[in-house]
CSV table of C-alpha atoms and ligand atoms in Angstrom, one decimal:
chain,number,residue,atom,x,y,z
T,686,MET,CA,-20.2,-19.8,-11.4
T,687,ALA,CA,-18.9,-22.2,-8.7
T,688,LEU,CA,-15.4,-23.7,-9.4
T,689,MET,CA,-14.3,-22.6,-6.0
T,690,ALA,CA,-11.7,-24.4,-3.8
T,691,LEU,CA,-12.7,-24.8,-0.2
T,692,THR,CA,-11.4,-21.6,1.4
T,693,PRO,CA,-11.4,-18.3,-0.5
T,694,ASP,CA,-8.5,-15.9,-0.2
T,695,ILE,CA,-11.0,-13.0,0.2
T,696,CYS,CA,-14.6,-12.6,1.2
T,697,ILE,CA,-16.3,-9.5,-0.2
T,698,ARG,CA,-19.5,-8.4,1.6
T,699,GLY,CA,-21.7,-6.4,-0.6
T,700,ALA,CA,-22.2,-6.8,-4.4
T,701,GLY,CA,-22.7,-3.2,-5.4
T,702,ILE,CA,-20.5,-1.6,-8.0
T,703,VAL,CA,-17.5,-1.3,-5.7
T,704,GLY,CA,-17.8,-4.9,-4.4
T,705,ARG,CA,-18.2,-6.4,-7.9
T,706,VAL,CA,-15.3,-4.4,-9.4
T,707,LEU,CA,-13.1,-5.5,-6.5
T,708,ALA,CA,-14.1,-9.2,-7.1
T,709,LEU,CA,-13.2,-8.9,-10.8
T,710,LEU,CA,-9.9,-7.2,-10.1
T,711,LEU,CA,-8.9,-9.9,-7.5
T,712,ALA,CA,-10.0,-12.7,-9.8
T,713,ARG,CA,-7.8,-11.3,-12.5
T,714,GLU,CA,-4.9,-11.7,-10.1
T,715,ARG,CA,-5.8,-15.4,-9.6
T,716,LEU,CA,-7.1,-14.8,-6.1
T,717,ARG,CA,-10.2,-16.9,-5.0
T,718,VAL,CA,-13.1,-14.7,-4.0
T,719,SER,CA,-16.4,-15.3,-2.3
T,720,LEU,CA,-18.8,-12.4,-3.0
T,721,VAL,CA,-21.7,-12.1,-0.6
T,722,SER,CA,-24.8,-11.1,-2.4
T,723,PRO,CA,-28.1,-12.1,-0.7
T,724,PRO,CA,-30.9,-13.0,-3.2
T,725,ARG,CA,-32.7,-9.8,-4.3
T,726,ASP,CA,-36.2,-9.3,-3.2
T,727,PRO,CA,-38.2,-9.1,-6.5
T,728,ALA,CA,-40.6,-6.7,-4.8
T,729,SER,CA,-37.8,-4.2,-4.1
T,730,GLY,CA,-38.8,-2.0,-7.0
T,731,HIS,CA,-37.4,-0.5,-10.2
T,732,GLY,CA,-33.8,-0.1,-11.2
T,733,ASP,CA,-31.7,2.9,-10.0
T,734,VAL,CA,-32.8,6.1,-11.8
T,735,ARG,CA,-29.3,7.6,-11.3
T,736,ALA,CA,-26.5,8.1,-13.8
T,737,TYR,CA,-23.0,8.7,-12.4
T,738,ALA,CA,-20.4,11.1,-13.6
T,739,LEU,CA,-17.3,8.9,-13.9
T,740,SER,CA,-13.8,10.1,-14.4
T,741,PRO,CA,-11.3,9.1,-17.1
T,742,LYS,CA,-9.5,7.0,-14.4
T,743,ALA,CA,-12.7,5.1,-13.5
T,744,LYS,CA,-13.4,4.6,-17.3
T,745,ALA,CA,-9.9,3.1,-17.8
T,746,LEU,CA,-10.4,0.8,-14.8
T,747,LEU,CA,-13.8,-0.5,-16.0
T,748,GLU,CA,-12.6,-0.8,-19.6
T,749,SER,CA,-9.7,-3.0,-18.4
T,750,LEU,CA,-12.4,-5.3,-16.9
T,751,ARG,CA,-14.4,-5.1,-20.2
T,752,CYS,CA,-17.3,-3.7,-18.2
T,753,TRP,CA,-17.6,-0.2,-19.7
T,754,PRO,CA,-21.2,0.2,-21.1
T,755,ASP,CA,-21.7,0.9,-24.8
T,756,GLU,CA,-21.9,4.5,-26.0
T,757,ARG,CA,-25.7,4.7,-25.6
T,758,PHE,CA,-25.2,4.3,-21.9
T,759,ALA,CA,-22.0,6.4,-21.4
T,760,THR,CA,-22.3,9.9,-22.7
T,761,PRO,CA,-19.0,11.9,-22.9
T,762,VAL,CA,-19.2,15.4,-21.3
T,763,LEU,CA,-17.6,18.0,-23.5
T,764,GLU,CA,-18.5,21.0,-21.3
T,765,MET,CA,-19.5,21.8,-17.7
T,766,GLN,CA,-21.4,25.0,-16.9
T,767,VAL,CA,-21.8,26.0,-13.2
T,768,HIS,CA,-24.1,28.9,-12.4
T,769,GLY,CA,-23.9,30.7,-9.0
T,770,ASP,CA,-27.0,32.0,-7.2
T,771,GLN,CA,-26.4,35.6,-8.5
T,772,GLN,CA,-24.4,36.4,-11.7
T,773,GLY,CA,-21.4,34.1,-11.0
T,774,HIS,CA,-20.6,31.4,-13.4
T,775,LEU,CA,-17.9,28.9,-14.3
T,776,GLN,CA,-17.3,26.9,-17.4
T,777,PHE,CA,-14.9,24.1,-18.2
T,778,SER,CA,-14.5,22.5,-21.6
T,779,ALA,CA,-12.7,19.3,-22.8
T,780,ASP,CA,-11.2,21.4,-25.6
T,781,THR,CA,-9.4,23.9,-23.2
T,782,GLN,CA,-8.3,21.0,-21.0
T,783,ASN,CA,-7.0,19.2,-24.0
T,784,VAL,CA,-8.9,15.9,-23.3
T,785,ALA,CA,-11.4,13.8,-25.2
T,786,ALA,CA,-14.1,14.4,-22.5
T,787,LEU,CA,-14.2,15.9,-19.0
T,788,ASN,CA,-16.0,12.8,-17.7
T,789,TRP,CA,-18.8,10.4,-18.8
T,790,ILE,CA,-22.3,10.2,-17.6
T,791,VAL,CA,-23.0,6.5,-17.1
T,792,ASP,CA,-26.4,4.8,-16.8
T,793,VAL,CA,-26.3,2.9,-13.5
T,794,PRO,CA,-28.5,-0.1,-14.4
T,795,ALA,CA,-26.4,-0.6,-17.6
T,796,LEU,CA,-23.1,-0.6,-15.6
T,797,GLU,CA,-24.6,-2.9,-13.0
T,798,ALA,CA,-25.7,-5.4,-15.7
T,799,LYS,CA,-22.2,-5.4,-17.3
T,800,LEU,CA,-20.6,-6.1,-13.9
T,801,ALA,CA,-23.1,-8.8,-13.0
T,802,ASP,CA,-22.5,-10.6,-16.3
T,803,ALA,CA,-18.7,-10.4,-15.9
T,804,VAL,CA,-18.9,-11.8,-12.3
T,805,ARG,CA,-21.2,-14.6,-13.5
T,806,TYR,CA,-18.6,-15.9,-16.0
T,807,GLN,CA,-15.6,-15.5,-13.8
T,808,GLY,CA,-14.7,-18.9,-12.4
T,809,ALA,CA,-12.6,-17.6,-9.5
T,810,ILE,CA,-15.6,-15.8,-8.0
T,811,GLU,CA,-18.3,-17.6,-6.1
T,812,GLU,CA,-21.5,-15.7,-5.2
T,813,VAL,CA,-22.6,-16.8,-1.8
T,814,PRO,CA,-25.7,-15.9,0.2
T,815,SER,CA,-23.9,-15.3,3.5
T,816,PRO,CA,-20.4,-14.4,4.8
T,817,VAL,CA,-17.7,-17.1,4.8
T,818,HIS,CA,-14.4,-17.4,6.6
T,819,ALA,CA,-11.4,-16.0,4.7
T,820,PRO,CA,-8.0,-14.4,5.7
T,821,LEU,CA,-9.4,-11.1,4.5
T,822,THR,CA,-12.9,-9.8,4.5
T,823,VAL,CA,-13.6,-6.6,2.5
T,824,VAL,CA,-16.7,-4.7,3.5
T,825,CYS,CA,-18.4,-3.0,0.5
T,826,GLU,CA,-21.9,-2.8,2.0
T,827,GLY,CA,-22.5,0.9,1.4
T,828,ARG,CA,-22.9,3.7,3.9
T,829,ALA,CA,-25.4,1.8,6.1
T,830,SER,CA,-23.1,-1.2,6.5
T,831,GLN,CA,-24.2,-3.6,9.2
T,832,THR,CA,-20.8,-5.4,9.2
T,833,ARG,CA,-19.0,-2.2,10.0
T,834,ALA,CA,-21.3,-1.6,12.9
T,835,ALA,CA,-20.9,-5.2,14.1
T,836,LEU,CA,-17.1,-4.8,14.0
T,837,GLY,CA,-17.5,-1.8,16.3
T,838,VAL,CA,-16.0,0.7,13.8
T,839,GLU,CA,-17.3,4.2,14.4
T,840,PHE,CA,-18.8,6.0,11.3
T,841,SER,CA,-18.4,9.7,12.0
T,842,THR,CA,-21.4,11.3,10.3
T,843,THR,CA,-22.4,14.9,9.7
T,844,LEU,CA,-25.8,15.2,8.1
T,845,TYR,CA,-26.3,18.0,5.6
T,846,PRO,CA,-29.8,19.7,6.0
T,847,GLN,CA,-30.4,18.4,2.5
T,848,HIS,CA,-31.7,15.4,0.5
T,849,ALA,CA,-30.9,14.6,-3.1
T,850,ILE,CA,-33.8,13.8,-5.4
T,851,ALA,CA,-32.8,12.0,-8.5
T,852,THR,CA,-34.9,11.3,-11.7
T,853,ARG,CA,-34.7,11.7,-15.5
T,854,ILE,CA,-36.4,14.1,-17.8
T,855,ASP,CA,-37.0,14.4,-21.5
T,856,CYS,CA,-36.1,17.9,-22.8
T,857,GLU,CA,-37.3,20.0,-25.7
T,858,HIS,CA,-33.7,20.8,-26.8
T,859,ALA,CA,-30.6,18.5,-27.1
T,860,HIS,CA,-28.2,18.7,-24.2
T,861,GLY,CA,-25.2,19.1,-26.5
T,862,GLN,CA,-23.0,17.0,-24.2
T,863,VAL,CA,-23.0,19.8,-21.6
T,864,ALA,CA,-23.4,19.0,-17.8
T,865,ARG,CA,-25.2,21.9,-16.2
T,866,GLN,CA,-25.4,22.8,-12.5
T,867,TRP,CA,-27.2,25.7,-10.7
T,868,PHE,CA,-26.6,26.8,-7.1
T,869,THR,CA,-29.8,28.5,-6.0
T,870,PRO,CA,-30.3,31.2,-3.4
T,871,GLY,CA,-31.7,28.8,-0.7
T,872,GLY,CA,-28.4,26.8,-0.9
T,873,GLU,CA,-30.0,24.1,-3.1
T,874,ILE,CA,-28.1,22.6,-6.1
T,875,LEU,CA,-29.7,21.3,-9.3
T,876,ALA,CA,-27.7,19.3,-11.8
T,877,PHE,CA,-28.7,18.1,-15.4
T,878,LEU,CA,-26.3,15.4,-16.6
T,879,PRO,CA,-26.5,14.4,-20.3
T,880,LEU,CA,-27.8,11.0,-21.3
T,881,ASP,CA,-28.5,8.9,-24.4
T,882,GLY,CA,-25.3,9.8,-26.3
T,883,PRO,CA,-24.2,12.9,-28.1
T,884,GLN,CA,-27.5,13.7,-29.8
T,885,GLY,CA,-29.6,12.9,-26.7
T,886,LYS,CA,-32.4,15.0,-25.3
T,887,GLN,CA,-32.7,13.2,-22.0
T,888,VAL,CA,-30.8,14.3,-18.8
T,889,ALA,CA,-30.3,12.7,-15.4
T,890,VAL,CA,-31.4,15.1,-12.6
T,891,VAL,CA,-29.8,15.4,-9.2
T,892,TRP,CA,-31.5,18.1,-7.1
T,893,SER,CA,-30.1,18.6,-3.6
T,894,VAL,CA,-33.0,20.3,-1.8
T,895,ARG,CA,-33.6,21.5,1.8
T,896,THR,CA,-34.8,18.6,3.9
T,897,GLU,CA,-38.1,20.3,4.8
T,898,ARG,CA,-39.0,20.4,1.1
T,899,VAL,CA,-38.3,16.8,0.2
T,900,SER,CA,-41.7,15.3,1.0
T,901,GLU,CA,-43.6,18.0,-1.0
T,902,LEU,CA,-41.2,17.6,-4.0
T,903,MET,CA,-41.4,13.8,-3.9
T,904,ASN,CA,-45.1,13.7,-3.7
T,905,CYS,CA,-46.3,16.5,-6.0
T,906,GLU,CA,-47.7,15.8,-9.4
T,907,PRO,CA,-45.1,14.8,-12.0
T,908,GLY,CA,-46.1,17.9,-14.2
T,909,ALA,CA,-45.7,20.2,-11.2
T,910,PHE,CA,-42.2,18.7,-10.4
T,911,ALA,CA,-41.1,19.1,-14.0
T,912,ALA,CA,-42.3,22.7,-14.1
T,913,GLN,CA,-40.2,23.4,-11.0
T,914,LEU,CA,-37.1,21.9,-12.7
T,915,ALA,CA,-37.7,24.0,-15.8
T,916,GLU,CA,-38.0,27.1,-13.7
T,917,THR,CA,-34.9,26.4,-11.5
T,918,SER,CA,-32.9,25.8,-14.7
T,919,GLY,CA,-34.1,29.0,-16.3
T,920,GLY,CA,-35.5,27.0,-19.2
T,921,ALA,CA,-32.0,26.1,-20.3
T,922,LEU,CA,-33.2,23.0,-22.2
T,923,GLY,CA,-36.7,24.3,-23.1
T,924,ALA,CA,-39.8,22.4,-21.9
T,925,VAL,CA,-39.2,19.3,-19.9
T,926,ALA,CA,-41.3,16.1,-19.1
T,927,MET,CA,-40.7,13.4,-16.5
T,928,ALA,CA,-39.1,10.2,-17.9
T,929,ALA,CA,-38.6,8.2,-14.7
T,930,GLU,CA,-39.8,7.9,-11.1
T,931,ARG,CA,-38.2,10.1,-8.4
T,932,ALA,CA,-36.0,8.6,-5.6
T,933,SER,CA,-34.4,10.5,-2.7
T,934,TRP,CA,-31.4,10.1,-0.4
T,935,PRO,CA,-30.4,11.9,2.8
T,936,LEU,CA,-27.0,13.6,2.3
T,937,MET,CA,-24.0,13.4,4.6
T,938,LEU,CA,-20.3,13.8,5.0
T,939,ALA,CA,-19.1,10.6,6.8
T,940,HIS,CA,-16.1,8.5,7.2
T,941,ALA,CA,-15.1,5.4,9.2
T,942,LYS,CA,-12.6,6.0,12.0
T,943,ARG,CA,-10.7,2.9,10.9
T,944,TRP,CA,-10.6,1.4,7.5
T,945,VAL,CA,-8.7,-1.8,8.4
T,946,GLY,CA,-8.4,-4.1,11.4
T,947,THR,CA,-8.4,-7.6,12.7
T,948,MET,CA,-11.7,-9.7,13.0
T,949,PRO,CA,-12.7,-10.0,16.6
T,950,GLY,CA,-12.9,-13.6,17.7
T,951,ARG,CA,-11.4,-14.9,14.4
T,952,PRO,CA,-7.6,-15.4,14.8
T,953,GLY,CA,-5.7,-14.8,11.6
T,954,GLU,CA,-8.5,-13.0,9.9
T,955,SER,CA,-8.6,-9.2,9.0
T,956,PHE,CA,-11.0,-6.8,7.4
T,957,ALA,CA,-10.8,-3.7,5.2
T,958,LEU,CA,-13.6,-1.2,4.3
T,959,ALA,CA,-14.0,0.2,0.8
T,960,GLY,CA,-16.4,2.5,-1.1
T,961,ASP,CA,-19.3,4.0,0.8
T,962,ALA,CA,-18.8,1.7,3.7
T,963,ALA,CA,-15.6,3.7,4.4
T,964,HIS,CA,-16.8,7.2,3.4
T,965,ALA,CA,-19.8,9.2,2.0
T,966,MET,CA,-19.8,12.7,0.6
T,967,HIS,CA,-22.2,15.2,-1.0
T,968,PRO,CA,-22.9,14.3,-4.6
T,969,LEU,CA,-22.5,17.9,-5.9
T,970,ALA,CA,-19.1,17.0,-7.5
T,971,GLY,CA,-20.1,13.5,-8.5
T,972,GLN,CA,-17.1,11.9,-6.8
T,973,GLY,CA,-18.4,9.2,-4.4
T,974,LEU,CA,-18.1,6.2,-6.7
T,975,ASN,CA,-15.0,7.5,-8.3
T,976,VAL,CA,-13.3,7.5,-4.9
T,977,GLY,CA,-14.7,4.1,-4.1
T,978,LEU,CA,-13.2,2.7,-7.4
T,979,GLY,CA,-9.9,4.3,-6.4
T,980,ASP,CA,-10.1,2.3,-3.1
T,981,VAL,CA,-10.6,-1.0,-4.7
T,982,SER,CA,-8.0,-0.4,-7.4
T,983,GLU,CA,-5.4,0.4,-4.7
T,984,LEU,CA,-6.4,-2.5,-2.5
T,985,ALA,CA,-6.2,-5.0,-5.4
T,986,GLY,CA,-2.8,-3.5,-6.4
T,987,VAL,CA,-1.5,-3.9,-2.8
T,988,LEU,CA,-2.7,-7.5,-2.6
T,989,ALA,CA,-1.4,-8.4,-6.1
T,990,SER,CA,2.1,-7.1,-5.3
T,991,ARG,CA,2.5,-8.9,-2.0
T,992,PRO,CA,5.1,-11.7,-1.7
T,993,SER,CA,3.4,-15.1,-2.0
T,994,TRP,CA,4.2,-16.1,1.6
T,995,ARG,CA,2.3,-13.1,2.9
T,996,SER,CA,-1.4,-13.6,3.8
T,997,PRO,CA,-3.9,-11.2,2.1
T,998,GLY,CA,-5.0,-10.4,5.6
T,999,ASP,CA,-1.5,-9.1,6.7
T,1000,MET,CA,-2.0,-5.9,8.6
T,1001,ARG,CA,1.1,-4.2,7.1
T,1002,LEU,CA,-0.4,-4.5,3.6
T,1003,LEU,CA,-3.8,-3.3,4.8
T,1004,ARG,CA,-2.3,-0.3,6.6
T,1005,ARG,CA,-0.6,0.6,3.3
T,1006,TYR,CA,-3.9,0.6,1.6
T,1007,GLU,CA,-5.5,2.7,4.4
T,1008,ARG,CA,-2.8,5.4,4.2
T,1009,ALA,CA,-2.9,5.7,0.5
T,1010,ARG,CA,-6.7,6.0,0.2
T,1011,GLN,CA,-7.4,8.3,3.2
T,1012,ALA,CA,-5.4,11.1,1.6
T,1013,ASP,CA,-7.5,10.9,-1.7
T,1014,TRP,CA,-10.8,10.7,0.2
T,1015,LEU,CA,-9.8,13.7,2.4
T,1016,ARG,CA,-9.0,15.9,-0.6
T,1017,MET,CA,-12.2,15.1,-2.4
T,1018,SER,CA,-14.5,15.3,0.7
T,1019,LEU,CA,-13.0,18.6,1.9
T,1020,THR,CA,-13.5,20.2,-1.5
T,1021,THR,CA,-17.1,19.1,-1.9
T,1022,ASP,CA,-17.9,20.1,1.7
T,1023,ALA,CA,-16.3,23.5,1.3
T,1024,MET,CA,-18.4,24.1,-1.9
T,1025,GLN,CA,-21.6,22.9,-0.1
T,1026,GLN,CA,-20.9,25.2,2.9
T,1027,LEU,CA,-20.0,28.2,0.7
T,1028,PHE,CA,-23.3,28.0,-1.2
T,1029,SER,CA,-25.6,27.1,1.7
T,1030,ARG,CA,-25.0,30.5,3.4
T,1031,PRO,CA,-27.7,33.1,2.5
T,1032,GLU,CA,-25.9,36.2,3.9
T,1033,GLY,CA,-25.9,39.0,1.3
T,1034,MET,CA,-22.2,39.9,1.5
T,1035,LEU,CA,-21.2,36.3,1.2
T,1036,ALA,CA,-23.5,35.7,-1.7
T,1037,SER,CA,-21.9,38.6,-3.6
T,1038,LEU,CA,-18.5,37.5,-2.7
T,1039,ARG,CA,-18.9,33.8,-3.8
T,1040,ASN,CA,-20.4,34.9,-7.2
T,1041,TRP,CA,-17.7,37.5,-7.7
T,1042,GLY,CA,-15.2,34.7,-6.8
T,1043,MET,CA,-16.6,32.3,-9.3
T,1044,THR,CA,-16.3,34.8,-12.1
T,1045,ILE,CA,-12.8,35.8,-11.2
T,1046,PHE,CA,-11.9,32.1,-10.8
T,1047,ASP,CA,-13.4,31.5,-14.3
T,1048,HIS,CA,-10.7,33.7,-15.7
T,1049,SER,CA,-7.8,32.1,-13.7
T,1050,GLY,CA,-6.0,29.6,-15.8
T,1051,PRO,CA,-4.0,27.5,-13.3
T,1052,LEU,CA,-6.7,27.4,-10.6
T,1053,LYS,CA,-9.4,26.5,-13.0
T,1054,SER,CA,-7.2,23.8,-14.6
T,1055,GLY,CA,-6.5,22.4,-11.2
T,1056,ILE,CA,-10.2,22.1,-10.3
T,1057,ALA,CA,-10.9,20.6,-13.7
T,1058,ARG,CA,-8.2,18.0,-13.1
T,1059,LEU,CA,-9.6,17.3,-9.7
T,1060,ALA,CA,-13.1,16.7,-11.2
T,1061,MET,CA,-11.6,14.4,-13.8
T,1062,GLY,CA,-9.7,12.5,-11.2
T,1063,THR,CA,-6.4,13.3,-12.9
T,1064,ALA,CA,-5.0,15.7,-10.3
T,1065,ASP,CA,-2.0,14.7,-8.3
T,1066,ALA,CA,-1.8,15.1,-4.5
T,1067,GLN,CA,-0.6,18.8,-4.7
T,1068,MET,CA,-3.7,20.7,-5.7
T,1069,PRO,CA,-3.4,24.5,-5.9
T,1070,ARG,CA,-5.2,26.2,-3.1
T,1071,THR,CA,-8.6,27.5,-4.3
T,1072,PRO,CA,-11.5,29.4,-2.9
T,1073,PHE,CA,-13.2,26.0,-2.4
T,1074,THR,CA,-10.4,24.2,-0.4
T,1075,SER,CA,-10.1,24.6,3.3
T,1076,ASP,CA,-7.1,24.0,5.6
C,1311,FAD,C1,-28.1,11.2,-5.7
C,1311,FAD,C2,-26.7,10.7,-5.8
C,1311,FAD,C3,-25.9,10.9,-6.9
C,1311,FAD,C4,-24.6,10.4,-7.0
C,1311,FAD,N1,-23.9,10.7,-8.1
C,1311,FAD,C5,-22.6,10.2,-8.2
C,1311,FAD,C6,-21.8,10.5,-9.4
C,1311,FAD,O1,-22.3,11.2,-10.3
C,1311,FAD,N2,-20.5,10.1,-9.4
C,1311,FAD,C7,-20.0,9.3,-8.4
C,1311,FAD,O2,-18.8,8.9,-8.5
C,1311,FAD,N3,-20.7,9.0,-7.3
C,1311,FAD,C8,-22.0,9.4,-7.2
C,1311,FAD,N4,-22.8,9.1,-6.1
C,1311,FAD,C9,-22.2,8.3,-5.0
C,1311,FAD,C10,-22.4,6.8,-5.3
C,1311,FAD,O3,-23.8,6.5,-5.4
C,1311,FAD,C11,-21.8,5.9,-4.3
C,1311,FAD,O4,-20.5,6.4,-4.0
C,1311,FAD,C12,-21.7,4.4,-4.7
C,1311,FAD,O5,-23.0,3.9,-5.0
C,1311,FAD,C13,-21.0,3.6,-3.7
C,1311,FAD,O6,-21.0,2.2,-4.1
C,1311,FAD,P1,-20.8,1.1,-3.0
C,1311,FAD,O7,-20.8,-0.2,-3.9
C,1311,FAD,O8,-19.7,1.4,-2.1
C,1311,FAD,O9,-22.1,1.1,-2.1
C,1311,FAD,P2,-23.6,0.8,-2.5
C,1311,FAD,O10,-23.9,1.3,-3.9
C,1311,FAD,O11,-24.5,1.3,-1.4
C,1311,FAD,O12,-23.7,-0.8,-2.6
C,1311,FAD,C14,-23.7,-1.6,-1.4
C,1311,FAD,C15,-24.1,-3.0,-1.7
C,1311,FAD,O13,-24.0,-3.8,-0.6
C,1311,FAD,C16,-25.2,-4.5,-0.4
C,1311,FAD,N5,-25.3,-4.8,1.1
C,1311,FAD,C17,-25.6,-3.9,2.1
C,1311,FAD,N6,-25.6,-4.5,3.3
C,1311,FAD,C18,-25.3,-5.8,3.0
C,1311,FAD,C19,-25.1,-7.0,3.9
C,1311,FAD,N7,-25.2,-6.9,5.2
C,1311,FAD,N8,-24.7,-8.1,3.3
C,1311,FAD,C20,-24.5,-8.2,1.9
C,1311,FAD,N9,-24.7,-7.2,1.1
C,1311,FAD,C21,-25.1,-6.0,1.6
C,1311,FAD,C22,-26.3,-3.6,-0.9
C,1311,FAD,O14,-27.5,-4.3,-1.2
C,1311,FAD,C23,-25.6,-3.1,-2.2
C,1311,FAD,O15,-25.7,-4.0,-3.2
C,1311,FAD,C24,-24.1,9.6,-6.0
C,1311,FAD,C25,-24.8,9.4,-4.8
C,1311,FAD,C26,-26.1,9.9,-4.7
C,1311,FAD,C27,-26.9,9.7,-3.4
């Protein structure tokens, strides 16, 4: 919708979930936004097969924008079960944490559609096909951001020797609102995330597999792939059948060396990075988008609280944003990286130790509670030290 004055306050490059949420947050603060979203290639294929685990904080943010999908597309998780590669196990429940749900599994196309509608009807947001000048440019182009590269910002990247394969399956038994995860002996991780509401029998699958197996698993017959899922999950939900295509992503731990700066050759203009353009992490703890939404919530708050004489591109404001968000990103990425490292090592002693550790940990009230709060995005900066955090 184009009621835009000549110069926007902020230009957002990238209309993924993070970019759209930021546009809506800024428009709510009466800032004028140009959102760069190049026309979509109709041949670019089907919708996203993924469903994201979103925290109570992310839910509250999306609800405040009236963009939370209806209950068919946002299934509350009442229990999480994590199985080690030997006998170790961990279990968290909403009951023992005294919350309505640990998190929600949200259908990605449904959330994207809600956000696209909200943006369309917001008069302070103009969707534009290419970047425009503005005092502040926020780069939300995802992990392969071209603007970040053009700005000369280094993206420090460590590739995991794994890819994630995502799909959806119909199961013989109802999921019972339980999110299940299996760490398998080769360091692979399989997750079944409940879909279709409380009575649903469909789950979203995220399977982090060794890179050398991706091609075989992506190209085998659907029935053979489903059979491997049933076997790896120990038949937890009975017989399973494919309900969607498969898609795959290389996995990495990555972060931009700078999250804010001035625009080269454009006096008076600055930039900030947010979401996957600033950081990427392993999906085993389902935190990437939660952290990205934390970024834009912080940035919108910093911009809204500035004195009116201060430009949105003022570097003091942007550094405040950078400092606040790097701490949260670091905490989440170290935790997921430590878990990935711990379970990717095949050595016998280490395998026994980690499974023993999981079971001990399962009986440790405060530590367990701390990890549960971390997963729910409700932990404060002072997390208790756990077997999964590193110095
Ligand atoms: C398998 C898997 C499972 C995951 N599960 C979870 C989960 O359960 N919970 C969770 O919180 N996170 C999860 N994540 C992480 C999550 O997918 C990302 O953190 C999230 O998508 C980042 O959103 P974004 O908007 O920053 O980037 P993206 O989703 O990558 O969006 C970037 C947008 O920018 C556009 N763009 C790119 N370049 C340009 C350009 N030059 N100009 C204009 N536009 C451009 C793209 O087309 C796209 O629309 C998962 C990731 C994977 C791989």
